[in-house]
């Protein structure tokens, strides 16, 4: 069976997933993009989420684990853009009153699933299943992460603008948007 035709499943992260996800953070292909202050923030939010805390005092977030054939392979992080509008903030500058926006970040942790065409499938299925009610999804890869950018474009994201990276990456990031209405019409 073609791997990208297999059904994926998505669940909120629980304590039983902690070790799996922390192991993924140590994988070479993950450490290239998750490191320093950004990785520490992600670890902190993972700990909070597993302990039932979905807000770090700045914003709300959710963490998800992706499965294929009962095997965990991916980690996804979402956060609603709650505003207020702020033209100087790389996320809240996109806030629109009355619109539902989320941010998305993700990784494929299990090496045996890299390069199999699962990235865009995981994104599309996840968003359709869990976030069909939102208007727009934002994602902000480093401009040097060309592989991720290709996957995001294949999933339906469009480049909007570049902005200075927030953490330890000397490269700027792309702000990319996906219109959920367009994804649902294709879906």
Coordinates of C-alpha atoms in Angstrom, one line a residue:
X1 CA 0.0 0.0 0.0
X2 CA 1.2 3.5 -0.9
X3 CA 2.3 5.1 2.4
X4 CA 0.6 8.5 1.6
X5 CA -2.8 6.8 1.2
X6 CA -2.7 5.3 4.7
X7 CA -5.0 6.8 7.3
X8 CA -3.4 9.1 9.9
X9 CA -4.7 9.8 13.4
X10 CA -4.1 12.8 15.7
X11 CA -4.4 12.9 19.4
X12 CA -3.7 15.5 22.1
X13 CA -0.3 14.8 23.7
X14 CA -0.4 12.9 27.0
X15 CA 2.2 11.8 29.5
X16 CA 2.7 8.5 27.7
X17 CA 4.0 10.5 24.6
X18 CA 6.5 12.7 26.5
X19 CA 9.5 10.3 26.1
X20 CA 8.8 9.8 22.4
X21 CA 8.7 13.5 21.7
X22 CA 11.7 14.3 23.8
X23 CA 13.6 11.6 22.0
X24 CA 12.6 13.2 18.7
X25 CA 14.1 16.5 19.8
X26 CA 17.5 14.7 20.0
X27 CA 17.3 13.4 16.4
X28 CA 19.8 15.1 14.0
X29 CA 17.1 16.0 11.5
X30 CA 15.0 17.7 14.3
X31 CA 17.9 19.4 16.1
X32 CA 18.7 21.3 12.9
X33 CA 15.5 23.3 13.3
X34 CA 14.6 22.9 17.0
X35 CA 17.4 24.2 19.3
X36 CA 18.4 26.9 21.7
X37 CA 15.7 29.2 23.1
X38 CA 13.0 27.9 20.7
X39 CA 13.6 24.3 21.8
X40 CA 13.5 25.3 25.5
X41 CA 10.2 27.1 25.0
X42 CA 8.8 24.1 23.2
X43 CA 9.9 21.8 26.0
X44 CA 8.4 24.1 28.6
X45 CA 5.1 24.2 26.8
X46 CA 5.1 20.4 26.3
X47 CA 5.5 20.0 30.1
X48 CA 2.7 22.5 30.8
X49 CA 0.4 20.9 28.3
X50 CA 0.9 17.4 29.6
X51 CA 0.1 18.8 33.1
X52 CA -3.2 20.3 31.9
X53 CA -1.9 23.9 31.4
X54 CA -2.7 25.2 28.0
X55 CA -1.6 28.9 28.5
X56 CA 1.9 30.1 29.4
X57 CA 0.7 33.6 30.4
X58 CA 1.2 34.9 26.9
X59 CA -0.9 32.7 24.7
X60 CA -2.9 29.5 24.6
X61 CA -1.5 26.4 22.9
X62 CA -2.2 22.7 22.2
X63 CA 0.2 19.9 21.4
X64 CA -0.7 16.9 19.2
X65 CA 0.9 13.6 18.2
X66 CA 0.4 12.1 14.8
X67 CA 0.1 8.3 14.2
X68 CA 0.2 6.2 11.1
X69 CA -0.9 2.6 11.5
X70 CA -0.8 2.9 15.3
X71 CA 2.8 4.2 15.2
X72 CA 3.6 7.7 16.4
X73 CA 5.6 9.6 13.8
X74 CA 4.8 13.4 14.1
X75 CA 4.4 16.2 16.6
X76 CA 2.2 19.3 16.0
X77 CA 1.8 22.5 18.0
X78 CA -1.1 24.9 17.5
X79 CA -2.0 28.2 19.1
X80 CA -4.9 30.5 18.5
X81 CA -4.0 34.0 17.4
X82 CA -6.0 36.0 20.1
X83 CA -4.9 39.5 19.3
X84 CA -5.1 42.3 19.8
X85 CA -3.8 43.5 16.4
X86 CA -0.2 44.7 16.7
X87 CA 1.6 45.7 13.5
X88 CA 5.0 45.2 15.3
X89 CA 4.3 41.6 16.3
X90 CA 5.0 39.0 13.6
X91 CA 1.9 37.0 14.6
X92 CA -0.6 39.5 15.9
X93 CA -0.1 41.7 12.9
X94 CA -2.3 39.2 11.1
X95 CA -5.0 39.2 13.8
X96 CA -8.5 40.2 12.4
X97 CA -11.5 40.8 14.6
X98 CA -14.1 38.1 14.0
X99 CA -11.7 35.8 12.2
X100 CA -10.3 32.6 13.7
X101 CA -6.5 32.2 13.1
X102 CA -4.1 29.6 14.4
X103 CA -0.4 29.1 14.2
X104 CA 1.1 25.7 13.4
X105 CA 4.5 24.2 13.9
X106 CA 5.4 20.6 13.4
X107 CA 8.0 17.9 12.9
X108 CA 8.2 14.3 11.7
X109 CA 10.2 12.7 14.4
X110 CA 10.3 9.1 13.3
X111 CA 13.2 8.9 10.8
X112 CA 11.6 6.0 8.9
X113 CA 8.8 8.3 7.7
X114 CA 11.0 11.1 6.4
X115 CA 11.0 11.6 2.6
X116 CA 7.8 9.5 2.1
X117 CA 5.5 12.4 1.2
X118 CA 3.8 12.4 4.6
X119 CA 4.4 16.0 5.5
X120 CA 1.8 17.7 3.4
X121 CA -0.7 14.8 4.0
X122 CA -0.2 15.2 7.8
X123 CA -0.8 18.9 7.6
X124 CA -3.9 18.7 5.4
X125 CA -5.5 15.8 7.3
X126 CA -4.8 17.4 10.7
X127 CA -6.2 20.8 9.7
X128 CA -9.3 19.3 8.1
X129 CA -10.0 17.0 11.1
X130 CA -9.1 19.4 13.9
X131 CA -9.4 22.9 12.6
X132 CA -11.9 23.1 9.8
X133 CA -13.7 25.9 11.7
X134 CA -10.8 28.3 11.5
X135 CA -10.3 30.9 8.7
X136 CA -6.5 30.9 8.3
X137 CA -3.4 29.0 9.5
X138 CA 0.0 30.7 9.9
X139 CA 3.3 29.0 9.8
X140 CA 6.8 30.6 10.0
X141 CA 9.7 28.4 8.8
X142 CA 13.3 29.7 8.5
X143 CA 14.0 30.7 5.0
X144 CA 16.9 28.2 5.1
X145 CA 14.5 25.3 5.7
X146 CA 13.7 24.9 2.0
X147 CA 12.4 21.3 2.5
X148 CA 9.8 22.4 5.0
X149 CA 8.8 25.4 2.8
X150 CA 8.3 23.0 -0.2
X151 CA 6.1 20.8 2.0
X152 CA 4.1 23.7 3.3
X153 CA 3.5 25.0 -0.2
X154 CA 2.4 21.6 -1.3
X155 CA -0.1 21.6 1.6
X156 CA -1.5 24.9 0.4
X157 CA 0.5 27.5 2.3
X158 CA 1.6 30.7 0.5
X159 CA 4.6 32.9 1.3
X160 CA 3.4 36.3 2.6
X161 CA 6.5 38.1 3.9
X162 CA 9.9 37.6 5.5
X163 CA 10.6 38.8 9.1
X164 CA 13.6 38.5 11.5
X165 CA 13.7 35.2 13.3
X166 CA 12.6 35.3 16.9
X167 CA 15.2 33.0 18.5
X168 CA 18.6 31.8 17.7
X169 CA 18.4 31.4 13.9
X170 CA 20.5 34.1 12.1
X171 CA 18.2 33.7 9.0
X172 CA 14.9 35.4 8.7
X173 CA 11.7 33.4 8.6
X174 CA 8.9 33.3 6.0
X175 CA 5.4 34.0 7.3
X176 CA 3.2 31.7 5.3
X177 CA -0.6 31.5 5.3
X178 CA -3.1 28.8 4.4
X179 CA -6.7 29.7 3.8
X180 CA -8.9 26.9 5.3
X181 CA -11.8 27.6 2.9
X182 CA -9.5 26.8 0.0
X183 CA -8.2 23.7 1.7
X184 CA -11.7 22.4 2.4
X185 CA -12.8 23.1 -1.1
X186 CA -9.9 21.0 -2.4
X187 CA -10.2 18.4 0.3

